[in-house]
DNA sequence: TTGTACGCGTTATCAC
DNA sequence: GTGATAACGCGTACAA
């Protein structure tokens, strides 16, 4: 009922027991007589007592918080990831401390150390948050103290658990699928050379190679991550008379722009985006997209993290891999006017 | 250089000073001789000392963390909000503890108390996270202990600071603007009766009333928050021969679906979405949208929060209001085939 | 089953 | 300018 920071001592005094007993009923590990347990429990409810988390943290060296690092929540993909992680960890009674680094400048180690210095219980990174040597070193150092777990990035560092989607393989298969539709001149628009970006490109080249198709550098373009970037790139191809019979992009947003530009120029080719986000369904025609299994990645991350933090050292896989899948929509079929 | 939780005592010992001196150097408030300051600072760097945040928290009753509550990050609007808040608070050296409640069930008070029990320094809510009596009571209770600040929701409770966009007025003006374009049969699709939703509806009615237009209930439809919901609603209007000459929606995603359905049925009417999100630019034609000034709202929230937490009690406005603005795009002009 | 006393690492308040 | 030392609130050996 009352307020003003009631402590375990207040409860103890009111119940005529020691703080040890109160602590015992709270943490329920040791035996307490049913009678005193009831008394204490009632007093706790009466006085509105809640344990001070700092004092608790000081003793246990844990406040049941895991840090989540990503570049930006403005990207729907990362936002969804954080949302899934937050929800999952919460079900295991962990809170989330969020840290968005902004564009990966190569000087993001302060974000790591910031969280580590706050003594979070674990760290989950989403996407390519770190790429420079010192940043990765900082992450490795963090892994020496607490569980560190990365989603969609593979640092190959000791102690860092990685959970990835095999996007290279997804791209390779996509290239083969397109080839069966007689598409051999695939335009590929990508935004930036992240871990994920590198692998997509690698998969593309692998696929082309297997099919005996010579890579045309003009078809592979790095563009800025917005509609205009993709539009310009496609218009550029058209104006330069570079032939293309399919478009693949590293992000759905680029597919939206690319498809728009292609249609405006009378090019009715399949367009395939990436991430299978809401944008893919918002475009007209609706866009096919590669689903990189974010839900599975996050669920796996949550499970691994909780196991690592559970104390009981059940074995946790150092690397977990999922397969990308193609989600076909209207934009997949070759269109005629 | 070394590791294993070096404490202030270790630094003190190494420097042959007391922990008080080390503390003083760290917090830089009291005077310390330049000589010992250097020695201590060097030792701190050498031994890689960082203050234990729990012990610090115990003493100061603060870990410089503010809690952020929203329903879901899957909504791009909320994701952007959280991102902006996170960035802003970080610049003031505050971390963010994130808590997503999921759909507003009216039983979300545990999310408030969870954060309060972790002794966060302040609370920011985004959108209509709480609506039931007990939930609002819990929030009010929280406001008795720490600064509580709401974005786009107005609880009218003592101690709760609200920062809102006047969406009712934005809608009212939009109705007038449409009327000038000779649109008098405005279809309005909305998803749910949040604070924001109520005010949009209210603005719509106000505008119609001022223009002497009788409200047609068939034109105002509650739909589920996805493309299909909006599409069905428009198709329904078409099949029932309900005349409409403009479409306004409570969310951009609904505008995307509505526009698509309208175009497929040969109805070339202005479509105006809400939130001015990326979806508005992804649609074809691009959608006009009401910008509810999220950036300003969040910036204001950050500023108010930091002022409230700064200790110096500068006056902070209990209510801050911004005006919505119409962003016109292709979908605004009435189209002909 | 219960109570005592100490440790956790800081900050803050005194003295000197 | 600097050094003891008392909070801060909790968990938990150890003792009873």
XYZ file of C-alpha atoms (C1' of nucleotides) in Angstrom:
706
model
C 0.000 0.000 0.000
C 2.639 2.511 1.004
C 5.543 3.681 -1.073
C 8.909 5.365 -0.819
C 11.300 2.573 -1.615
C 10.441 -0.142 0.821
C 13.386 -2.483 1.290
C 13.847 -6.034 2.313
C 14.604 -4.773 5.818
C 11.173 -3.175 6.078
C 9.553 -6.449 5.170
C 11.730 -8.336 7.623
C 10.922 -5.931 10.415
C 7.196 -6.023 9.782
C 7.179 -9.813 9.759
C 9.530 -10.184 12.711
C 11.886 -12.297 10.688
C 15.367 -11.739 9.266
C 16.097 -10.437 5.810
C 17.512 -13.833 4.997
C 14.085 -15.362 5.378
C 12.500 -12.729 3.204
C 15.150 -13.315 0.610
C 14.454 -17.013 0.766
C 10.762 -16.644 0.094
C 11.568 -14.314 -2.745
C 13.968 -16.604 -4.455
C 12.189 -19.749 -3.387
C 15.243 -21.948 -3.402
C 15.640 -22.852 0.243
C 12.948 -24.148 2.560
C 10.726 -21.805 4.493
C 7.844 -22.844 6.712
C 4.543 -22.408 4.993
C 3.346 -20.168 7.764
C 6.131 -17.592 7.609
C 6.075 -17.786 3.827
C 2.479 -16.627 3.821
C 3.182 -13.839 6.272
C 6.106 -12.574 4.271
C 4.274 -12.845 0.981
C 1.375 -10.867 2.391
C 3.663 -8.188 3.738
C 5.391 -7.925 0.376
C 2.087 -7.388 -1.334
C 0.866 -5.029 1.354
C 3.876 -2.793 1.305
C 4.329 -3.034 -2.441
C 7.864 -4.276 -2.100
C 10.013 -4.890 -5.156
C 13.670 -5.871 -4.895
C 16.110 -3.178 -5.886
C 17.545 -4.325 -9.207
C 20.854 -2.566 -8.718
C 21.540 -4.202 -5.397
C 20.502 -7.478 -6.868
C 22.667 -6.870 -9.908
C 25.602 -6.026 -7.712
C 25.412 -9.327 -5.956
C 24.574 -11.513 -8.912
C 26.487 -9.512 -11.509
C 23.446 -9.617 -13.750
C 20.353 -7.611 -14.326
C 18.961 -10.012 -16.905
C 19.468 -7.682 -19.816
C 20.832 -8.538 -23.224
C 22.144 -5.895 -25.547
C 20.976 -5.794 -29.136
C 23.084 -4.046 -31.736
C 22.004 -3.060 -35.201
C 22.759 -0.281 -37.626
C 19.322 1.264 -37.895
C 15.727 0.479 -37.107
C 14.640 2.532 -40.091
C 15.417 -0.531 -42.117
C 12.301 -2.654 -41.812
C 14.358 -5.807 -41.870
C 16.329 -4.868 -38.788
C 13.270 -3.503 -37.075
C 11.535 -6.807 -37.485
C 14.600 -8.616 -36.222
C 14.810 -6.521 -33.086
C 11.120 -6.986 -32.529
C 11.409 -10.752 -32.759
C 14.427 -10.855 -30.490
C 12.817 -8.583 -27.958
C 9.721 -10.704 -27.838
C 11.649 -13.944 -27.590
C 14.027 -12.814 -24.890
C 11.217 -11.279 -22.896
C 9.532 -14.648 -22.736
C 12.663 -15.834 -21.033
C 12.513 -12.898 -18.635
C 15.268 -10.880 -20.223
C 15.045 -7.229 -21.057
C 16.574 -5.664 -24.119
C 18.976 -2.804 -24.219
C 18.923 -1.385 -27.706
C 21.849 0.214 -29.430
C 21.672 1.493 -32.988
C 25.020 2.417 -34.432
C 23.900 4.213 -37.548
C 25.832 3.673 -40.765
C 28.702 1.267 -40.358
C 31.608 3.669 -40.281
C 34.172 1.220 -39.026
C 34.288 3.109 -35.732
C 31.506 1.370 -33.927
C 33.412 -0.259 -31.112
C 32.130 2.323 -28.609
C 28.702 0.801 -29.021
C 30.067 -2.581 -28.034
C 32.042 -1.387 -25.068
C 29.144 0.794 -24.000
C 26.956 -2.250 -23.617
C 29.664 -4.402 -22.138
C 30.454 -1.746 -19.558
C 26.816 -1.741 -18.561
C 27.327 -5.416 -17.794
C 24.642 -6.757 -20.061
C 24.325 -10.513 -19.843
C 24.798 -11.097 -23.536
C 25.069 -9.433 -26.902
C 23.199 -10.012 -30.144
C 24.134 -8.206 -33.314
C 21.878 -7.984 -36.341
C 23.439 -7.515 -39.756
C 26.859 -6.205 -40.523
C 27.280 -3.756 -37.696
C 31.010 -4.119 -37.526
C 33.537 -4.585 -40.244
C 36.784 -2.838 -39.364
C 39.586 -4.667 -37.614
C 39.284 -2.767 -34.314
C 35.514 -3.173 -34.245
C 35.755 -6.908 -34.719
C 38.500 -7.035 -32.128
C 36.207 -5.263 -29.683
C 33.465 -7.747 -30.392
C 35.847 -10.644 -29.878
C 36.946 -9.109 -26.608
C 33.323 -8.854 -25.539
C 32.867 -12.516 -26.404
C 35.516 -13.274 -23.815
C 33.266 -11.960 -21.099
C 29.715 -12.647 -22.207
C 27.933 -14.666 -24.890
C 28.070 -12.874 -28.223
C 25.863 -13.963 -31.011
C 25.534 -12.561 -34.500
C 22.634 -12.732 -36.910
C 23.468 -12.633 -40.583
C 27.115 -11.926 -40.186
C 29.962 -14.333 -39.796
C 33.046 -12.937 -38.118
C 34.801 -16.273 -37.786
C 36.093 -15.234 -34.388
C 36.523 -17.496 -31.401
C 33.628 -17.300 -28.984
C 31.269 -15.591 -31.368
C 28.240 -17.639 -32.306
C 26.872 -16.944 -35.745
C 23.423 -17.575 -37.088
C 23.125 -17.045 -40.783
C 20.968 -17.542 -43.795
C 22.782 -19.057 -46.723
C 21.986 -16.286 -49.128
C 24.742 -17.242 -51.529
C 23.073 -20.557 -52.078
C 19.709 -18.837 -52.357
C 21.071 -16.598 -55.065
C 22.741 -19.471 -56.862
C 19.505 -21.373 -57.011
C 17.654 -18.267 -58.116
C 20.026 -17.858 -61.032
C 19.341 -21.434 -62.064
C 15.607 -20.920 -61.726
C 15.778 -17.847 -63.906
C 17.882 -19.696 -66.430
C 15.142 -22.282 -66.759
C 12.897 -19.369 -67.693
C 15.455 -18.514 -70.369
C 16.794 -15.520 -68.510
C 20.514 -15.300 -69.072
C 21.126 -11.600 -68.746
C 20.372 -10.891 -65.129
C 20.741 -7.351 -63.906
C 21.759 -7.263 -60.268
C 21.417 -4.127 -58.175
C 22.886 -4.089 -54.707
C 23.437 -1.435 -52.144
C 26.504 -2.104 -50.136
C 29.144 -4.664 -49.485
C 27.972 -6.131 -46.216
C 28.480 -9.721 -45.259
C 25.142 -10.464 -46.758
C 25.890 -8.381 -49.836
C 29.134 -10.167 -50.520
C 27.510 -13.547 -50.345
C 24.699 -12.666 -52.668
C 27.189 -11.488 -55.233
C 29.238 -14.579 -54.760
C 26.184 -16.760 -55.266
C 25.304 -14.863 -58.397
C 28.746 -15.436 -59.903
C 28.749 -19.038 -58.890
C 25.401 -19.585 -60.563
C 26.418 -17.839 -63.749
C 29.609 -19.820 -63.875
C 27.812 -23.109 -63.481
C 25.529 -22.156 -66.344
C 28.422 -21.110 -68.537
C 27.193 -17.549 -68.697
C 29.860 -14.909 -68.905
C 29.420 -12.212 -66.328
C 28.599 -8.826 -67.798
C 29.988 -6.147 -65.457
C 27.538 -3.573 -66.817
C 24.674 -5.611 -65.392
C 25.990 -5.596 -61.873
C 25.582 -2.211 -60.294
C 26.012 -0.777 -56.875
C 23.320 1.787 -56.190
C 22.155 3.870 -53.273
C 19.517 2.206 -51.140
C 16.389 3.985 -52.310
C 13.911 4.024 -55.146
C 15.825 6.592 -57.158
C 19.042 4.617 -56.973
C 17.414 1.607 -58.565
C 15.427 3.625 -61.073
C 18.506 5.402 -62.329
C 20.397 2.170 -62.677
C 17.725 0.568 -64.824
C 17.248 3.675 -66.915
C 20.957 3.677 -67.403
C 20.902 0.125 -68.704
C 18.085 0.965 -71.053
C 19.692 4.088 -72.431
C 22.985 2.317 -72.969
C 21.197 -0.528 -74.724
C 22.578 -3.091 -72.332
C 20.352 -6.132 -72.790
C 18.777 -7.646 -69.648
C 15.983 -10.136 -69.234
C 15.642 -10.268 -65.455
C 16.339 -8.051 -62.466
C 17.466 -9.160 -59.043
C 18.120 -6.769 -56.190
C 19.727 -7.030 -52.784
C 16.764 -5.338 -51.105
C 13.044 -5.134 -51.809
C 13.095 -1.375 -51.977
C 15.503 -1.551 -54.900
C 13.239 -4.045 -56.622
C 10.349 -1.636 -56.304
C 12.308 1.112 -57.998
C 13.802 -1.201 -60.588
C 10.461 -2.646 -61.543
C 8.960 0.778 -61.837
C 11.721 1.970 -64.139
C 11.613 -1.220 -66.172
C 7.868 -0.997 -66.721
C 8.094 2.652 -67.655
C 10.570 1.689 -70.319
C 8.453 -1.135 -71.594
C 10.720 -3.841 -70.268
C 8.549 -6.630 -68.940
C 11.078 -8.786 -67.164
C 10.920 -10.737 -63.934
C 11.955 -8.713 -60.910
C 13.034 -10.410 -57.721
C 13.685 -8.496 -54.526
C 15.260 -9.620 -51.287
C 14.057 -9.929 -47.668
C 10.448 -10.666 -48.576
C 9.312 -7.547 -46.778
C 5.983 -5.804 -46.893
C 7.312 -3.658 -49.715
C 7.257 -6.655 -52.016
C 3.509 -6.931 -51.635
C 2.969 -3.191 -51.883
C 4.481 -2.894 -55.334
C 2.392 -3.218 -58.475
C 2.755 -5.835 -59.783
C 3.603 -7.575 -56.543
C 7.232 -8.531 -56.324
C 8.762 -11.908 -55.942
C 11.370 -11.896 -53.230
C 13.922 -14.047 -51.521
C 12.948 -14.773 -47.957
C 16.062 -14.915 -45.841
C 14.294 -16.538 -42.928
C 14.524 -13.778 -40.423
C 11.988 -15.416 -38.149
C 13.992 -18.592 -37.940
C 17.237 -16.720 -37.474
C 15.864 -14.733 -34.576
C 14.153 -17.668 -32.940
C 17.394 -19.575 -33.128
C 19.297 -16.650 -31.683
C 16.951 -16.395 -28.754
C 17.196 -20.091 -28.082
C 20.974 -20.133 -28.249
C 21.268 -17.084 -26.055
C 18.999 -18.420 -23.364
C 20.889 -21.690 -23.365
C 24.200 -19.915 -23.071
C 22.864 -17.836 -20.205
C 21.140 -20.679 -18.445
C 24.292 -21.703 -16.667
C 23.875 -25.346 -17.457
C 26.314 -25.736 -20.280
C 24.330 -27.587 -22.817
C 26.161 -27.561 -26.111
C 25.237 -24.655 -28.365
C 26.157 -24.769 -32.056
C 28.829 -22.267 -33.000
C 27.242 -21.756 -36.362
C 23.632 -22.208 -37.380
C 22.569 -21.969 -40.968
C 19.207 -21.675 -42.683
C 18.298 -21.834 -46.348
C 16.832 -18.903 -48.232
C 13.646 -19.521 -50.138
C 12.139 -17.878 -53.172
C 8.654 -16.478 -52.705
C 7.065 -16.152 -56.108
C 4.605 -13.372 -56.896
C 3.322 -11.566 -59.937
C 6.679 -10.098 -60.879
C 8.129 -13.504 -61.491
C 6.445 -14.402 -64.721
C 7.809 -12.774 -67.818
C 5.241 -10.246 -68.905
C 4.067 -9.210 -72.355
C 2.258 -6.061 -73.191
C 45.942 -4.300 -19.894
C 44.803 -6.946 -17.463
C 41.279 -8.122 -16.878
C 39.067 -9.898 -14.401
C 36.949 -7.101 -13.025
C 39.390 -4.575 -11.757
C 37.779 -2.401 -9.109
C 38.303 1.038 -7.741
C 40.269 -0.534 -4.905
C 42.773 -1.981 -7.344
C 43.340 1.419 -8.857
C 43.641 3.019 -5.451
C 46.144 0.441 -4.305
C 48.273 0.743 -7.408
C 48.365 4.524 -7.121
C 48.865 4.560 -3.361
C 45.830 6.711 -2.891
C 42.396 6.118 -1.406
C 39.359 5.043 -3.346
C 37.867 8.445 -2.603
C 40.538 10.084 -4.685
C 40.017 7.689 -7.529
C 36.321 8.373 -7.388
C 36.986 12.070 -7.462
C 39.159 11.744 -10.512
C 36.466 9.757 -12.195
C 33.633 12.103 -11.463
C 35.729 15.230 -11.744
C 33.597 17.315 -9.463
C 35.956 17.904 -6.571
C 39.516 19.123 -6.824
C 42.406 16.742 -7.227
C 46.027 17.733 -7.727
C 47.039 17.549 -11.326
C 49.814 15.143 -10.454
C 47.738 12.470 -8.778
C 45.028 12.945 -11.387
C 47.488 11.937 -14.093
C 48.709 8.973 -12.098
C 45.221 7.740 -11.459
C 44.108 8.301 -15.035
C 47.091 6.349 -16.307
C 46.399 3.487 -13.957
C 42.785 3.402 -15.033
C 43.813 3.137 -18.636
C 46.552 0.649 -17.869
C 44.377 -1.710 -15.920
C 41.365 -1.192 -18.141
C 39.199 -0.176 -15.274
C 35.538 0.607 -15.808
C 33.203 1.440 -12.931
C 30.711 -1.244 -12.064
C 27.352 0.053 -13.263
C 25.374 -1.857 -10.641
C 27.342 -0.466 -7.738
C 27.074 2.935 -9.289
C 23.379 2.424 -9.806
C 22.972 1.380 -6.205
C 24.564 4.559 -5.011
C 22.967 6.958 -7.440
C 19.716 5.087 -7.952
C 20.197 5.463 -11.669
C 21.846 3.633 -14.468
C 21.034 6.282 -17.047
C 18.511 4.172 -18.863
C 15.146 5.235 -20.165
C 12.473 2.737 -21.015
C 10.675 2.945 -24.343
C 7.300 1.332 -24.732
C 5.517 0.661 -27.985
C 3.140 -1.937 -29.315
C 5.280 -3.332 -32.098
C 8.363 -2.502 -34.099
C 6.892 -4.271 -37.083
C 4.992 -1.090 -37.695
C 7.447 1.094 -39.577
C 6.085 4.167 -37.868
C 6.915 2.931 -34.403
C 10.227 1.543 -35.537
C 11.235 4.919 -36.815
C 10.083 6.510 -33.596
C 12.126 4.185 -31.450
C 15.106 4.730 -33.692
C 14.859 8.482 -33.347
C 14.408 8.319 -29.608
C 17.275 5.914 -29.206
C 19.570 8.123 -31.183
C 18.511 11.268 -29.382
C 18.781 9.839 -25.883
C 22.117 8.269 -26.662
C 23.502 11.661 -27.509
C 22.588 12.623 -23.977
C 24.328 9.511 -22.669
C 21.221 7.535 -21.924
C 20.644 3.957 -22.947
C 17.322 2.590 -24.068
C 15.502 -0.349 -22.628
C 12.983 -1.492 -25.168
C 9.663 -3.047 -24.375
C 7.173 -4.042 -27.052
C 3.802 -4.976 -25.707
C 2.278 -6.468 -28.802
C -1.372 -5.749 -29.573
C -2.986 -3.471 -27.034
C -5.025 -5.969 -25.060
C -5.798 -3.707 -22.159
C -3.580 -5.858 -19.964
C -0.288 -4.170 -20.593
C 0.480 -2.828 -17.155
C 3.089 -5.557 -16.546
C 5.201 -3.897 -19.190
C 5.096 -0.638 -17.275
C 5.822 -2.126 -13.894
C 8.528 -4.297 -15.389
C 10.379 -1.228 -16.526
C 9.676 0.731 -13.375
C 10.905 -2.125 -11.221
C 14.138 -2.087 -13.156
C 14.463 1.481 -11.975
C 14.729 3.099 -15.375
C 15.227 6.830 -15.149
C 12.256 7.675 -17.316
C 9.586 6.266 -19.569
C 8.557 7.161 -23.101
C 5.566 5.577 -24.760
C 4.926 5.664 -28.478
C 1.390 5.409 -29.749
C -1.586 4.032 -27.917
C 0.094 1.382 -25.850
C -2.363 1.602 -22.996
C -6.063 2.188 -23.029
C -7.719 0.271 -20.198
C -8.330 1.865 -16.831
C -5.831 -0.264 -14.920
C -3.147 0.257 -17.549
C -3.516 4.011 -17.434
C -3.555 3.842 -13.651
C -0.263 1.954 -13.764
C 1.202 4.596 -16.028
C 0.019 7.340 -13.748
C 1.565 5.529 -10.817
C 4.828 5.323 -12.713
C 4.634 9.045 -13.353
C 4.695 9.521 -9.608
C 8.179 8.063 -9.462
C 9.849 8.972 -12.735
C 9.213 11.236 -15.712
C 6.656 9.697 -18.039
C 6.219 11.069 -21.480
C 3.879 9.951 -24.230
C 4.144 10.417 -27.959
C 0.917 10.567 -29.895
C -1.342 9.699 -27.041
C -2.955 11.984 -24.535
C -3.923 10.373 -21.273
C -4.790 13.609 -19.506
C -3.291 12.268 -16.319
C -1.343 14.285 -13.787
C 2.397 13.998 -14.204
C 2.259 12.545 -17.686
C 3.737 14.752 -20.359
C 2.197 14.363 -23.775
C 3.636 15.218 -27.139
C 1.157 14.985 -29.951
C 0.496 15.800 -33.535
C -2.802 17.472 -34.139
C -4.072 14.931 -36.584
C -7.679 15.976 -36.180
C -6.805 19.384 -37.513
C -4.719 17.814 -40.261
C -7.681 15.734 -41.326
C -10.030 18.669 -41.126
C -7.829 20.695 -43.415
C -7.436 17.758 -45.762
C -11.213 17.504 -46.104
C -11.337 21.166 -47.024
C -8.516 20.766 -49.512
C -10.306 17.863 -51.142
C -13.524 19.845 -51.225
C -11.744 22.533 -53.212
C -10.961 19.787 -55.690
C -14.663 19.058 -55.793
C -14.378 15.864 -53.786
C -17.375 15.588 -51.524
C -17.691 11.839 -51.163
C -14.616 10.887 -49.246
C -14.125 7.241 -48.412
C -12.219 6.819 -45.160
C -10.571 3.546 -44.210
C -9.122 3.179 -40.750
C -7.762 0.300 -38.796
C -8.393 0.702 -35.134
C -9.658 3.120 -32.580
C -6.454 4.368 -31.083
C -6.001 7.858 -29.759
C -4.737 8.824 -33.139
C -7.550 6.984 -34.897
C -10.235 8.694 -32.890
C -8.886 12.117 -33.663
C -8.620 11.508 -37.371
C -12.236 10.459 -37.445
C -13.217 13.435 -35.388
C -11.378 15.761 -37.780
C -13.086 14.139 -40.717
C -16.516 14.708 -39.255
C -15.677 18.231 -38.260
C -14.536 19.013 -41.783
C -17.600 17.489 -43.386
C -19.825 19.367 -41.020
C -18.196 22.665 -41.804
C -18.707 22.019 -45.471
C -22.302 21.076 -44.998
C -21.682 17.564 -46.287
C -23.799 14.859 -44.728
C -21.724 11.958 -43.474
C -22.313 8.738 -45.355
C -21.683 5.845 -42.959
C -21.050 3.470 -45.842
C -17.974 5.476 -46.765
C -16.349 5.138 -43.372
C -15.066 1.654 -42.853
C -12.958 -0.064 -40.281
C -10.667 -2.576 -41.940
C -7.837 -4.844 -40.937
C -4.417 -3.272 -41.210
C -3.152 -4.822 -44.408
C -3.458 -4.580 -48.148
C -6.325 -7.020 -48.366
C -8.366 -5.180 -45.792
C -8.255 -2.000 -47.818
C -8.751 -3.734 -51.140
C -11.842 -5.512 -49.959
C -13.316 -2.333 -48.566
C -12.928 -0.476 -51.844
C -14.197 -3.391 -53.890
C -17.126 -3.483 -51.578
C -17.908 0.160 -52.209
C -17.648 -0.390 -55.928
C -19.867 -3.444 -55.982
C -22.476 -1.743 -53.858
C -22.383 1.288 -56.108
C -21.562 3.613 -53.261
C -20.239 6.744 -54.944
C -16.866 8.066 -53.788
C -14.508 10.604 -55.276
C -11.576 10.441 -52.898
C -9.993 7.973 -50.522
C -8.288 8.760 -47.259
C -6.775 6.130 -45.004
C -5.439 6.062 -41.469
C -2.221 4.342 -42.584
C -0.164 4.321 -45.749
C -0.453 0.589 -46.141
C -4.203 0.923 -46.410
C -3.777 3.622 -49.016
C -1.617 1.283 -51.070
C -4.296 -1.386 -51.063
C -7.114 1.086 -51.586
C -5.428 2.722 -54.528
C -4.709 -0.633 -56.096
C -8.325 -1.736 -55.797
C -9.581 1.614 -57.026
C -7.393 1.556 -60.106
C -8.338 -2.007 -60.896
C -11.931 -0.916 -60.864
C -11.279 2.066 -63.058
C -11.796 4.579 -60.292
C -9.266 7.327 -60.713
C -9.680 9.239 -57.494
C -7.184 10.946 -55.213
C -5.804 8.647 -52.544
C -4.214 10.049 -49.436
C -2.447 7.877 -46.913
C -1.176 8.682 -43.457
C 2.274 8.749 -41.792
C 4.153 9.678 -44.944
C 6.125 6.465 -44.758
C 8.302 4.840 -47.371
C 5.276 2.876 -48.531
C 3.763 6.048 -49.933
C 6.648 6.407 -52.345
C 6.727 2.723 -53.196
C 3.196 2.643 -54.534
C 2.405 3.283 -58.174
C 1.292 5.998 -58.594
C 3.104 7.440 -55.619
C 0.757 8.255 -52.789
C 0.068 11.538 -51.146
C 0.213 11.216 -47.402
C -0.266 13.159 -44.229
C 3.002 13.631 -42.403
C 2.371 13.500 -38.689
C 5.729 14.952 -37.834
C 7.278 12.008 -36.143
C 10.731 13.535 -36.282
C 9.587 16.625 -34.451
C 7.624 14.602 -31.938
C 10.592 12.440 -31.071
C 13.050 15.304 -30.961
C 10.733 17.110 -28.612
C 10.355 14.023 -26.463
C 14.083 13.628 -26.156
C 14.516 17.242 -25.242
C 11.788 17.184 -22.622
C 13.066 13.957 -21.140
C 16.617 15.157 -20.801
C 15.410 18.358 -19.200
C 13.275 16.454 -16.748
C 16.193 14.206 -15.893
C 18.754 16.963 -15.700
C 17.873 17.745 -12.119
C 17.707 21.456 -12.689
C 13.996 21.978 -12.838
C 13.589 24.067 -15.886
C 9.952 24.247 -16.836
C 8.873 21.541 -19.282
C 5.579 21.927 -21.140
C 2.978 19.398 -20.057
C 1.658 19.200 -23.576
C 3.439 19.859 -26.837
C 1.574 19.922 -30.089
C 2.673 19.893 -33.712
C 0.672 20.366 -36.886
C 0.233 17.631 -39.469
C 1.100 18.513 -43.031
C -0.080 17.148 -46.346
C 2.631 15.831 -48.634
C 1.275 15.827 -52.147
C 2.340 13.227 -54.680
C 0.990 11.694 -57.841
C -2.057 10.194 -56.207
C -3.398 13.583 -55.309
C -4.493 14.799 -58.684
C -7.706 13.365 -60.013
C -6.748 10.994 -62.790
C -8.393 10.280 -66.116
C -7.794 7.301 -68.261
C 13.776 -23.643 9.857
C 15.837 -19.262 10.914
C 19.253 -15.442 12.082
C 23.992 -13.048 11.753
C 27.298 -10.984 9.295
C 29.857 -10.134 5.348
C 30.720 -9.021 0.437
C 29.402 -6.757 -3.877
C 31.758 -1.598 -5.861
C 30.307 2.870 -5.778
C 29.270 7.581 -4.133
C 29.031 10.901 -0.460
C 30.122 12.884 4.053
C 32.803 13.802 6.999
C 37.265 14.725 9.128
C 42.159 16.108 8.577
C 43.951 17.984 -1.567
C 43.271 13.619 0.629
C 41.748 9.586 3.512
C 38.474 6.879 6.414
C 34.081 5.244 6.529
C 29.126 5.024 6.239
C 25.437 4.211 3.342
C 23.073 1.835 -0.866
C 19.932 -3.129 -0.789
C 20.512 -7.642 -1.670
C 22.294 -12.668 -1.667
C 24.241 -16.066 0.946
C 27.839 -18.775 3.641
C 27.840 -20.018 8.152
C 26.182 -20.539 12.564
C 22.461 -21.607 15.644
